[in-house]
XYZ file of N, CA and C in Angstrom:
816
model
N 171.065 31.332 114.832
C 169.817 30.652 115.209
C 168.654 31.275 114.424
N 167.939 30.457 113.667
C 166.828 30.954 112.862
C 165.579 30.126 113.158
N 164.478 30.807 113.466
C 163.207 30.118 113.591
C 162.090 31.138 113.428
N 160.881 30.641 113.268
C 159.730 31.515 113.032
C 159.166 31.999 114.359
N 158.949 33.315 114.427
C 158.392 33.962 115.612
C 157.098 34.660 115.216
N 156.065 34.527 116.017
C 154.868 35.359 115.871
C 154.866 36.341 117.030
N 154.959 37.627 116.705
C 155.106 38.662 117.724
C 153.825 39.112 118.384
N 152.687 38.471 118.081
C 151.459 38.922 118.760
C 150.339 37.902 118.583
N 150.088 37.141 119.637
C 148.939 36.226 119.655
C 148.204 36.378 120.981
N 146.882 36.577 120.881
C 146.042 36.771 122.065
C 145.530 35.427 122.571
N 146.438 34.585 123.023
C 146.063 33.220 123.405
C 145.153 33.215 124.632
N 145.548 33.897 125.695
C 144.727 33.900 126.911
C 143.377 34.550 126.659
N 143.384 35.659 125.941
C 142.132 36.342 125.630
C 141.192 35.419 124.855
N 141.741 34.671 123.884
C 140.915 33.779 123.074
C 140.321 32.656 123.915
N 141.116 32.069 124.790
C 140.622 30.952 125.600
C 139.612 31.412 126.643
N 139.872 32.566 127.269
C 138.932 33.069 128.274
C 137.638 33.552 127.627
N 137.739 34.024 126.395
C 136.552 34.516 125.700
C 135.661 33.409 125.169
N 136.183 32.191 125.108
C 135.412 31.042 124.622
C 135.570 29.884 125.605
N 134.849 29.912 126.718
C 134.967 28.853 127.724
C 134.791 27.466 127.096
N 135.646 26.551 127.495
C 135.590 25.200 126.949
C 136.516 24.988 125.772
N 137.067 26.060 125.230
C 138.001 25.914 124.107
C 139.280 25.240 124.604
N 139.759 24.256 123.853
C 140.920 23.461 124.244
C 142.075 23.786 123.315
N 143.165 24.302 123.874
C 144.325 24.667 123.059
C 144.939 23.456 122.374
N 144.729 22.271 122.918
C 145.323 21.060 122.352
C 144.594 20.575 121.104
N 143.371 21.065 120.871
C 142.597 20.655 119.693
C 142.814 21.636 118.565
N 142.843 21.185 117.301
C 142.904 22.126 116.185
C 141.796 23.161 116.301
N 142.095 24.386 115.921
C 141.129 25.469 116.065
C 139.899 25.203 115.211
N 138.729 25.615 115.732
C 137.490 25.502 114.979
C 137.502 26.451 113.792
N 136.579 26.251 112.880
C 136.442 27.118 111.716
C 136.282 28.572 112.168
N 137.017 29.442 111.546
C 136.966 30.856 111.894
C 138.007 31.267 112.907
N 138.659 30.276 113.549
C 139.705 30.562 114.525
C 141.042 30.016 114.025
N 142.130 30.426 114.665
C 143.440 30.053 114.141
C 144.395 29.516 115.185
N 144.189 29.842 116.458
C 145.183 29.514 117.474
C 144.888 28.166 118.125
N 145.869 27.278 118.059
C 145.860 26.026 118.805
C 147.278 25.484 118.762
N 147.591 24.571 119.664
C 148.922 23.958 119.616
C 149.152 23.212 118.297
N 148.202 22.407 117.811
C 148.426 21.760 116.513
C 148.658 22.753 115.385
N 147.954 23.884 115.416
C 148.132 24.872 114.356
C 149.467 25.596 114.483
N 149.914 25.846 115.719
C 151.237 26.440 115.916
C 152.324 25.504 115.397
N 152.156 24.206 115.667
C 153.124 23.222 115.184
C 153.089 23.152 113.656
N 151.884 23.136 113.103
C 151.739 23.070 111.640
C 152.377 24.276 110.967
N 152.297 25.434 111.632
C 152.918 26.643 111.106
C 154.405 26.733 111.371
N 154.959 25.724 112.057
C 156.388 25.634 112.363
C 156.882 26.816 113.190
N 156.010 27.349 114.055
C 156.448 28.408 114.962
C 157.283 27.818 116.090
N 158.292 28.575 116.496
C 159.131 28.144 117.613
C 159.041 29.096 118.786
N 158.573 30.320 118.550
C 158.479 31.325 119.614
C 157.267 32.205 119.363
N 156.509 32.492 120.418
C 155.298 33.307 120.323
C 155.328 34.365 121.413
N 155.003 35.599 121.050
C 154.748 36.628 122.050
C 153.261 36.552 122.378
N 152.969 35.953 123.520
C 151.591 35.720 123.952
C 151.165 36.865 124.861
N 150.037 37.469 124.564
C 149.669 38.713 125.229
C 148.990 38.490 126.571
N 149.110 39.541 127.379
C 148.290 39.740 128.571
C 147.487 40.995 128.281
N 146.187 40.811 128.037
C 145.342 41.891 127.525
C 144.325 42.275 128.593
N 144.554 43.401 129.254
C 143.669 43.785 130.364
C 143.503 45.298 130.474
N 143.057 45.966 129.408
C 142.795 47.396 129.524
C 141.582 47.662 130.409
N 141.543 48.814 131.014
C 140.443 49.164 131.917
C 139.109 49.064 131.200
N 138.148 48.397 131.848
C 136.794 48.325 131.330
C 136.535 47.219 130.336
N 137.563 46.495 129.912
C 137.334 45.476 128.873
C 136.700 44.220 129.457
N 137.246 43.720 130.576
C 136.721 42.512 131.193
C 135.713 42.905 132.270
N 134.464 42.650 132.011
C 133.388 43.083 132.895
C 133.581 42.573 134.317
N 133.561 43.512 135.277
C 133.647 43.149 136.685
C 135.047 42.843 137.172
N 136.062 42.960 136.310
C 137.433 42.669 136.711
C 138.314 43.886 136.470
N 139.053 44.294 137.481
C 139.999 45.392 137.317
C 141.162 44.927 136.454
N 141.916 45.854 135.845
C 143.062 45.434 135.025
C 144.052 44.527 135.757
N 144.449 44.824 137.023
C 145.383 43.892 137.675
C 144.802 42.494 137.849
N 143.519 42.421 138.226
C 142.887 41.111 138.425
C 142.802 40.352 137.101
N 142.385 41.035 136.047
C 142.272 40.389 134.738
C 143.629 39.919 134.234
N 144.658 40.734 134.441
C 145.996 40.369 133.969
C 146.531 39.159 134.726
N 146.358 39.151 136.041
C 146.834 38.011 136.832
C 146.073 36.729 136.455
N 144.806 36.859 136.143
C 144.015 35.695 135.729
C 144.588 35.109 134.444
N 144.981 35.966 133.525
C 145.558 35.481 132.270
C 146.911 34.824 132.499
N 147.719 35.399 133.376
C 149.014 34.782 133.674
C 148.842 33.422 134.333
N 147.819 33.283 135.186
C 147.544 31.966 135.787
C 147.132 30.963 134.718
N 146.357 31.439 133.735
C 145.959 30.551 132.644
C 147.184 30.064 131.874
N 148.113 30.965 131.599
C 149.333 30.534 130.922
C 150.095 29.504 131.764
N 150.163 29.731 133.075
C 150.836 28.759 133.945
C 150.179 27.387 133.826
N 148.853 27.362 133.769
C 148.137 26.098 133.614
C 148.466 25.440 132.277
N 148.570 26.264 131.224
C 148.905 25.718 129.907
C 150.312 25.132 129.900
N 151.255 25.821 130.541
C 152.622 25.303 130.588
C 152.675 23.977 131.345
N 151.875 23.858 132.403
C 151.848 22.614 133.175
C 151.181 21.493 132.385
N 150.067 21.830 131.742
C 149.292 20.812 131.037
C 149.983 20.333 129.768
N 150.737 21.239 129.138
C 151.383 20.929 127.865
C 152.894 21.137 127.976
N 153.476 20.570 129.022
C 154.880 20.867 129.327
C 155.844 20.394 128.244
N 155.455 19.433 127.435
C 156.330 18.970 126.359
C 156.216 19.838 125.112
N 155.214 20.705 125.071
C 154.939 21.472 123.858
C 155.088 22.974 124.014
N 155.062 23.476 125.255
C 154.803 24.887 125.491
C 155.543 25.293 126.752
N 156.372 26.321 126.704
C 157.070 26.737 127.918
C 157.340 28.236 127.890
N 157.540 28.798 129.070
C 157.817 30.232 129.175
C 159.317 30.483 129.036
N 159.681 31.396 128.161
C 161.073 31.797 127.987
C 161.406 32.827 129.059
N 162.418 32.552 129.852
C 162.799 33.445 130.935
C 163.956 34.356 130.557
N 164.824 33.906 129.647
C 165.994 34.695 129.265
C 166.456 34.264 127.884
N 167.431 35.001 127.338
C 167.965 34.635 126.030
C 168.566 33.232 126.040
N 169.030 32.800 127.194
C 169.600 31.465 127.285
C 168.609 30.357 127.003
N 167.303 30.673 127.074
C 166.271 29.661 126.786
C 165.977 29.535 125.291
N 166.428 30.485 124.490
C 166.042 30.491 123.081
C 166.460 29.233 122.327
N 167.630 28.637 122.602
C 167.965 27.401 121.889
C 166.988 26.258 122.155
N 166.191 26.372 123.210
C 165.209 25.330 123.518
C 163.985 25.420 122.624
N 163.774 26.573 121.987
C 162.594 26.799 121.146
C 162.781 26.066 119.818
N 161.824 25.215 119.485
C 161.958 24.390 118.287
C 160.648 24.361 117.499
N 160.726 24.442 116.167
C 159.522 24.204 115.356
C 158.968 22.821 115.665
N 157.721 22.739 115.947
C 157.131 21.470 116.337
C 157.141 21.234 117.825
N 157.807 22.123 118.564
C 157.810 22.043 120.011
C 159.128 21.562 120.565
N 159.477 21.968 121.772
C 158.649 22.888 122.562
C 158.660 24.314 122.008
N 157.513 24.948 122.059
C 157.341 26.319 121.574
C 157.534 27.269 122.749
N 158.426 28.221 122.593
C 158.678 29.187 123.644
C 157.645 30.299 123.656
N 157.365 30.803 124.849
C 156.391 31.882 125.032
C 157.035 33.018 125.805
N 156.924 34.210 125.258
C 157.305 35.446 125.948
C 156.045 36.275 126.089
N 155.869 36.938 127.240
C 154.641 37.700 127.447
C 154.793 39.168 127.065
N 153.763 39.642 126.369
C 153.641 41.044 125.987
C 152.379 41.599 126.625
N 152.520 42.630 127.445
C 151.341 43.269 128.055
C 150.833 44.342 127.100
N 149.593 44.173 126.672
C 148.974 45.110 125.730
C 148.216 46.162 126.532
N 148.932 47.235 126.875
C 148.398 48.267 127.749
C 149.005 48.164 129.131
N 149.369 49.314 129.705
C 150.009 49.341 131.023
C 148.999 49.450 132.155
N 147.711 49.376 131.848
C 146.669 49.548 132.857
C 146.852 48.691 134.105
N 147.307 47.428 134.001
C 147.444 46.621 135.219
C 148.482 47.123 136.207
N 149.415 47.968 135.759
C 150.398 48.529 136.684
C 149.748 49.611 137.530
N 149.544 49.345 138.815
C 148.994 50.372 139.689
C 150.044 51.394 140.075
N 151.300 51.015 139.904
C 152.415 51.911 140.224
C 153.625 51.421 139.436
N 154.431 52.339 138.866
C 155.621 51.883 138.136
C 156.552 51.031 138.984
N 156.557 51.244 140.313
C 157.456 50.508 141.183
C 157.153 49.035 141.297
N 155.938 48.604 140.870
C 155.599 47.187 140.956
C 155.988 46.414 139.700
N 156.635 47.078 138.750
C 157.000 46.410 137.504
C 157.780 45.107 137.725
N 158.724 45.032 138.680
C 159.479 43.784 138.848
C 158.601 42.554 139.070
N 157.429 42.721 139.679
C 156.569 41.559 139.889
C 156.046 41.020 138.554
N 155.808 41.908 137.591
C 155.360 41.482 136.267
C 156.511 40.847 135.494
N 157.700 41.399 135.655
C 158.875 40.807 135.007
C 159.092 39.386 135.524
N 158.914 39.188 136.827
C 159.062 37.848 137.408
C 158.083 36.858 136.782
N 156.939 37.375 136.294
C 155.935 36.508 135.678
C 156.114 36.386 134.170
N 157.242 36.867 133.649
C 157.557 36.636 132.242
C 157.248 37.759 131.289
N 156.796 38.912 131.790
C 156.489 40.040 130.904
C 157.803 40.685 130.459
N 158.001 40.758 129.134
C 159.222 41.333 128.584
C 158.950 42.484 127.618
N 157.676 42.694 127.265
C 157.276 43.787 126.375
C 156.012 44.416 126.947
N 155.907 45.740 126.869
C 154.699 46.437 127.316
C 154.397 47.585 126.352
N 153.156 47.627 125.904
C 152.645 48.810 125.219
C 151.969 49.689 126.254
N 152.346 50.960 126.318
C 151.823 51.819 127.393
C 150.305 51.925 127.375
N 149.705 51.906 126.190
C 148.243 52.034 126.108
C 147.711 51.140 125.004
N 146.460 50.763 125.149
C 145.746 50.072 124.076
C 145.059 51.162 123.255
N 143.758 51.106 123.041
C 143.102 52.088 122.170
C 142.736 53.384 122.876
N 142.660 53.372 124.200
C 142.153 54.533 124.918
C 143.128 55.009 125.996
N 142.899 56.222 126.431
C 143.759 56.871 127.423
C 143.751 56.103 128.745
N 144.936 55.939 129.329
C 145.045 55.411 130.682
C 146.001 56.315 131.466
N 146.346 56.020 132.704
C 147.205 56.940 133.460
C 148.607 57.112 132.880
N 148.996 56.257 131.938
C 150.372 56.274 131.445
C 150.526 56.925 130.071
N 149.523 56.774 129.209
C 149.656 57.302 127.847
C 148.310 57.269 127.142
N 148.273 57.932 126.011
C 147.091 57.897 125.164
C 147.188 56.784 124.142
N 146.017 56.294 123.718
C 145.960 55.238 122.716
C 145.470 55.758 121.385
N 145.209 54.827 120.489
C 144.861 55.178 119.120
C 143.631 56.070 119.026
N 142.690 55.926 119.971
C 141.407 56.634 119.854
C 141.380 57.965 120.590
N 142.530 58.462 121.049
C 142.579 59.783 121.670
C 143.909 60.426 121.304
N 144.151 61.629 121.809
C 145.365 62.350 121.431
C 146.365 62.517 122.550
N 146.156 61.826 123.675
C 147.028 62.022 124.824
C 148.437 61.497 124.598
N 149.417 62.243 125.101
C 150.793 61.789 125.041
C 151.140 60.941 126.243
N 152.433 60.769 126.490
C 152.904 60.009 127.655
C 152.892 60.928 128.875
N 152.274 60.489 129.963
C 152.152 61.270 131.188
C 153.436 61.178 132.015
N 153.577 61.995 133.076
C 154.724 61.820 133.979
C 154.804 60.408 134.545
N 153.651 59.811 134.880
C 153.650 58.430 135.362
C 154.136 57.478 134.272
N 153.770 57.797 133.035
C 154.231 56.978 131.920
C 155.732 57.058 131.724
N 156.292 58.243 131.921
C 157.751 58.380 131.819
C 158.441 57.613 132.951
N 157.832 57.648 134.144
C 158.383 56.845 135.248
C 158.352 55.356 134.906
N 157.247 54.932 134.294
C 157.136 53.523 133.931
C 158.153 53.164 132.844
N 158.339 54.044 131.867
C 159.347 53.788 130.837
C 160.736 53.644 131.469
N 161.041 54.488 132.451
C 162.318 54.371 133.149
C 162.464 53.037 133.850
N 161.377 52.586 134.500
C 161.401 51.285 135.170
C 161.536 50.161 134.158
N 160.873 50.284 133.023
C 160.974 49.264 131.984
C 162.411 49.133 131.494
N 163.054 50.256 131.247
C 164.440 50.207 130.790
C 165.342 49.577 131.857
N 165.088 49.896 133.105
C 165.922 49.364 134.182
C 165.784 47.854 134.310
N 164.628 47.319 133.881
C 164.383 45.882 134.036
C 164.358 45.147 132.698
N 164.813 45.793 131.637
C 164.917 45.115 130.351
C 163.611 44.841 129.652
N 162.570 45.627 129.953
C 161.268 45.463 129.305
C 161.184 46.434 128.127
N 160.871 45.931 126.954
C 160.914 46.714 125.723
C 159.557 47.377 125.461
N 159.526 48.682 125.138
C 158.264 49.337 124.790
C 157.729 48.858 123.435
N 156.427 48.607 123.411
C 155.725 48.238 122.181
C 154.952 49.473 121.717
N 155.183 49.893 120.469
C 154.579 51.124 119.954
C 153.203 50.913 119.330
N 152.805 49.674 119.087
C 151.500 49.433 118.475
C 150.389 49.960 119.385
N 149.375 50.535 118.783
C 148.196 51.107 119.452
C 148.399 52.526 119.980
N 149.613 53.064 119.969
C 149.803 54.436 120.455
C 149.391 55.447 119.389
N 148.810 56.573 119.839
C 148.508 57.653 118.904
C 149.801 58.406 118.561
N 149.780 59.307 117.573
C 151.023 59.975 117.163
C 151.724 60.730 118.288
N 150.976 61.358 119.197
C 151.621 62.103 120.288
C 152.340 61.164 121.260
N 151.655 60.097 121.665
C 152.278 59.142 122.578
C 153.449 58.430 121.906
N 153.293 58.113 120.631
C 154.380 57.478 119.884
C 155.619 58.369 119.885
N 155.419 59.661 119.591
C 156.550 60.591 119.568
C 157.192 60.720 120.947
N 156.371 60.699 121.993
C 156.913 60.824 123.356
C 157.764 59.610 123.734
N 157.317 58.417 123.365
C 158.103 57.223 123.680
C 159.430 57.255 122.924
N 159.392 57.630 121.656
C 160.625 57.682 120.868
C 161.577 58.754 121.378
N 161.018 59.840 121.950
C 161.864 60.915 122.468
C 162.407 60.606 123.861
N 161.854 59.585 124.531
C 162.261 59.300 125.910
C 163.723 58.902 125.977
N 164.148 58.048 125.056
C 165.553 57.643 124.993
C 165.815 57.118 123.592
N 166.983 56.525 123.391
C 167.384 56.068 122.064
C 167.522 54.549 122.006
N 166.847 53.863 122.926
C 167.009 52.417 123.025
C 165.995 51.660 122.164
N 166.073 50.346 122.256
C 165.264 49.441 121.456
C 163.768 49.657 121.671
N 163.021 49.666 120.572
C 161.562 49.661 120.597
C 161.070 48.696 119.529
N 159.852 48.216 119.689
C 159.233 47.358 118.682
C 157.808 47.842 118.429
N 157.244 47.373 117.331
C 155.807 47.501 117.080
C 155.322 46.075 116.834
N 154.718 45.476 117.838
C 154.448 44.037 117.791
C 153.468 43.661 116.694
N 152.519 44.546 116.392
C 151.523 44.230 115.365
C 151.028 45.523 114.729
N 151.799 45.996 113.764
C 151.484 47.232 113.044
C 151.919 47.099 111.590
N 151.217 47.785 110.713
C 151.566 47.797 109.301
C 152.009 49.191 108.870
N 152.197 49.371 107.574
C 152.727 50.622 107.028
C 151.599 51.551 106.602
N 151.573 52.763 107.175
C 150.532 53.730 106.828
C 150.629 54.170 105.375
N 151.834 54.139 104.801
C 151.995 54.529 103.401
C 151.318 53.546 102.460
N 151.099 52.320 102.903
C 150.436 51.295 102.092
C 148.941 51.287 102.368
N 148.570 51.433 103.643
C 147.161 51.493 104.047
C 147.028 52.565 105.121
N 146.292 53.612 104.835
C 146.230 54.778 105.721
C 145.236 54.571 106.860
N 145.447 53.516 107.639
C 144.638 53.257 108.832
C 145.353 53.851 110.040
N 144.580 54.345 111.010
C 145.178 54.990 112.182
C 146.068 54.051 112.982
N 145.877 52.744 112.841
C 146.702 51.781 113.576
C 148.054 51.524 112.907
N 148.212 52.007 111.689
C 149.452 51.757 110.966
C 150.463 52.873 111.197
N 151.737 52.573 110.957
C 152.820 53.478 111.324
C 153.338 54.281 110.140
N 153.608 55.583 110.353
C 154.209 56.392 109.288
C 155.657 55.982 109.049
N 156.172 56.386 107.917
C 157.533 56.003 107.555
C 158.568 56.473 108.571
N 158.342 57.656 109.183
C 159.320 58.156 110.157
C 159.460 57.184 111.330
N 158.326 56.632 111.778
C 158.369 55.683 112.890
C 159.003 54.366 112.457
N 158.654 53.894 111.261
C 159.258 52.661 110.756
C 160.773 52.800 110.668
N 161.201 53.938 110.141
C 162.639 54.185 109.982
C 163.345 54.189 111.336
N 162.705 54.786 112.328
C 163.305 54.873 113.658
C 163.378 53.501 114.323
N 162.343 52.699 114.166
C 162.374 51.341 114.712
C 163.520 50.554 114.090
N 163.670 50.670 112.775
C 164.755 49.966 112.112
C 166.119 50.447 112.556
N 166.268 51.756 112.742
C 167.557 52.301 113.176
C 167.951 51.761 114.540
N 166.959 51.490 115.383
C 167.236 50.984 116.732
C 167.291 49.452 116.784
N 167.304 48.817 115.620
C 167.369 47.362 115.530
C 166.104 46.701 116.071
N 164.976 47.421 116.006
C 163.711 46.859 116.445
C 163.001 46.110 115.332
N 161.812 45.627 115.647
C 161.015 44.802 114.734
C 159.625 45.406 114.582
N 159.099 45.328 113.357
C 157.704 45.674 113.081
C 157.001 44.377 112.694
N 156.042 43.951 113.504
C 155.314 42.712 113.213
C 154.138 42.995 112.296
N 154.203 42.493 111.080
C 153.123 42.708 110.110
C 151.885 41.961 110.588
N 150.789 42.719 110.715
C 149.552 42.166 111.273
C 148.614 41.747 110.143
N 147.874 40.652 110.337
C 147.080 40.056 109.270
C 145.617 40.498 109.275
N 145.260 41.436 110.119
C 143.875 41.915 110.204
C 143.543 42.728 108.952
N 142.470 42.319 108.262
C 142.127 42.894 106.969
C 142.104 44.404 106.885
N 141.385 45.120 107.781
C 141.327 46.577 107.673
C 142.672 47.272 107.819
N 143.665 46.603 108.435
C 145.000 47.201 108.538
C 145.843 46.923 107.294
N 145.361 46.029 106.427
C 146.115 45.664 105.232
C 145.706 46.476 104.017
N 144.416 46.802 103.916
C 143.956 47.556 102.760
C 142.454 47.725 102.787
N 141.939 48.451 101.818
C 140.498 48.675 101.704
C 139.853 47.521 100.954
N 138.675 47.118 101.428
C 137.948 46.060 100.749
C 138.582 44.701 100.952
N 138.256 43.744 100.094
C 138.840 42.402 100.225
C 140.361 42.466 100.101
N 141.036 41.730 100.959
C 142.501 41.729 100.927
C 142.994 40.307 100.694
N 144.272 40.213 100.331
C 144.858 38.909 100.030
C 146.308 38.894 100.481
N 146.972 37.783 100.219
C 148.386 37.666 100.559
C 149.206 38.745 99.866
N 148.766 39.189 98.711
C 149.501 40.251 98.001
C 149.561 41.531 98.825
N 148.502 41.810 99.566
C 148.506 43.004 100.423
C 149.506 42.838 101.564
N 149.605 41.654 102.132
C 150.599 41.390 103.172
C 151.993 41.632 102.611
N 152.233 41.143 101.399
C 153.544 41.299 100.771
C 153.866 42.771 100.530
N 152.870 43.546 100.156
C 153.093 44.991 99.932
C 153.584 45.663 101.206
N 152.991 45.320 102.342
C 153.439 45.898 103.613
C 154.851 45.423 103.953
N 155.108 44.141 103.761
C 156.447 43.610 104.045
C 157.490 44.331 103.207
N 157.228 44.475 101.928
C 158.197 45.112 101.039
C 158.420 46.570 101.414
N 157.349 47.269 101.807
C 157.504 48.677 102.171
C 158.290 48.825 103.472
N 157.968 48.018 104.463
C 158.693 48.095 105.738
C 160.171 47.754 105.519
N 160.430 46.736 104.693
C 161.820 46.368 104.401
C 162.559 47.519 103.727
N 161.887 48.207 102.827
C 162.514 49.322 102.113
C 162.820 50.488 103.046
N 161.886 50.786 103.961
C 162.020 51.969 104.817
C 162.847 51.673 106.068
N 162.568 50.557 106.725
C 163.199 50.244 108.015
C 164.364 49.268 107.893
N 164.427 48.535 106.783
C 165.448 47.517 106.595
C 164.858 46.126 106.715
N 165.440 45.204 105.984
C 164.944 43.826 106.003
C 164.968 43.258 107.424
N 165.967 43.666 108.214
C 166.099 43.141 109.574
C 164.934 43.542 110.467
N 164.165 44.567 110.062
C 163.084 45.082 110.901
C 161.735 44.443 110.595
N 161.670 43.565 109.621
C 160.389 42.967 109.228
C 160.138 41.701 110.034
N 158.997 41.660 110.707
C 158.598 40.482 111.457
C 157.144 40.156 111.199
N 156.629 39.226 111.966
C 155.230 38.816 111.893
C 154.582 39.098 113.236
N 153.429 39.751 113.217
C 152.643 39.975 114.422
C 151.191 39.711 114.083
N 150.841 38.459 113.908
C 149.593 38.070 113.237
C 148.351 38.675 113.883
N 148.321 38.755 115.224
C 147.125 39.169 115.970
C 145.978 38.183 115.754
N 146.310 36.950 115.398
C 145.257 35.969 115.131
C 144.434 35.684 116.380
N 143.131 35.549 116.156
C 142.131 35.346 117.201
C 142.063 36.519 118.172
N 142.565 37.655 117.777
C 142.529 38.831 118.639
C 141.187 39.539 118.563
N 140.130 38.814 118.811
C 138.804 39.420 118.788
C 138.168 39.431 117.416
N 138.776 38.743 116.447
C 138.162 38.669 115.123
C 138.364 37.270 114.558
N 137.562 36.921 113.560
C 137.638 35.598 112.954
C 138.526 35.634 111.710
N 138.889 34.445 111.206
C 139.826 34.397 110.090
C 139.271 34.978 108.809
N 137.952 35.109 108.688
C 137.434 35.726 107.463
C 137.653 37.236 107.457
N 138.118 37.789 108.606
C 138.474 39.203 108.667
C 139.986 39.390 108.571
N 140.731 38.287 108.588
C 142.189 38.360 108.517
C 142.652 38.469 107.071
């Protein structure tokens, strides 16, 4: 079975951030996400994020913000039932087709909405299959890109719960200490939903070769992200994307190269 997957799209964040935006209409200039654009790109499966780090959504706690986004996805599945559906298991994958219906798997960007590792099954019931322990900043579970904190005891408990329920850790946004702690926790599957190669562009969000190699060894995926500053210095082009793809393929293996566009993730297409 072969089809195009985008491992990171902030669909709920984009729609909530622009009230009145209609997913059924082609995206406006500067934006990229819409059902017509997904169809035009021949995508069959999307990892659609639940983005609710502490303090990001004014006046809303992480659990409240995350549940609001999941309700929005439910509304989209109902409104566009012929085009868009939630993938519940591997058995649903044959239903995913370029041009629709497009399958959706949820990726939680940051573990902040989990008030306790024991409540993870409720998130799994709502379609969450991937979780990054932290976004850019420290939370009770791990440190993010902008700090040096590793994985806490609560974070190790959450990783254990994730493994027990088939939820895959996402390494994107973790700082080197937290990244090393997740890799040392066990030897199972990990992914980096939207990260590039630090050897090609030395940005803090990009991954060193040791991490790329380890992801490939575990049969994981590195989703090449299209955000300009993660691709190179100054103006970037498709050639820069290709450089990252070629490097990841060389270090981690061709099987480890994916797409994690991060389109509409808080930036416009002139920054992609």
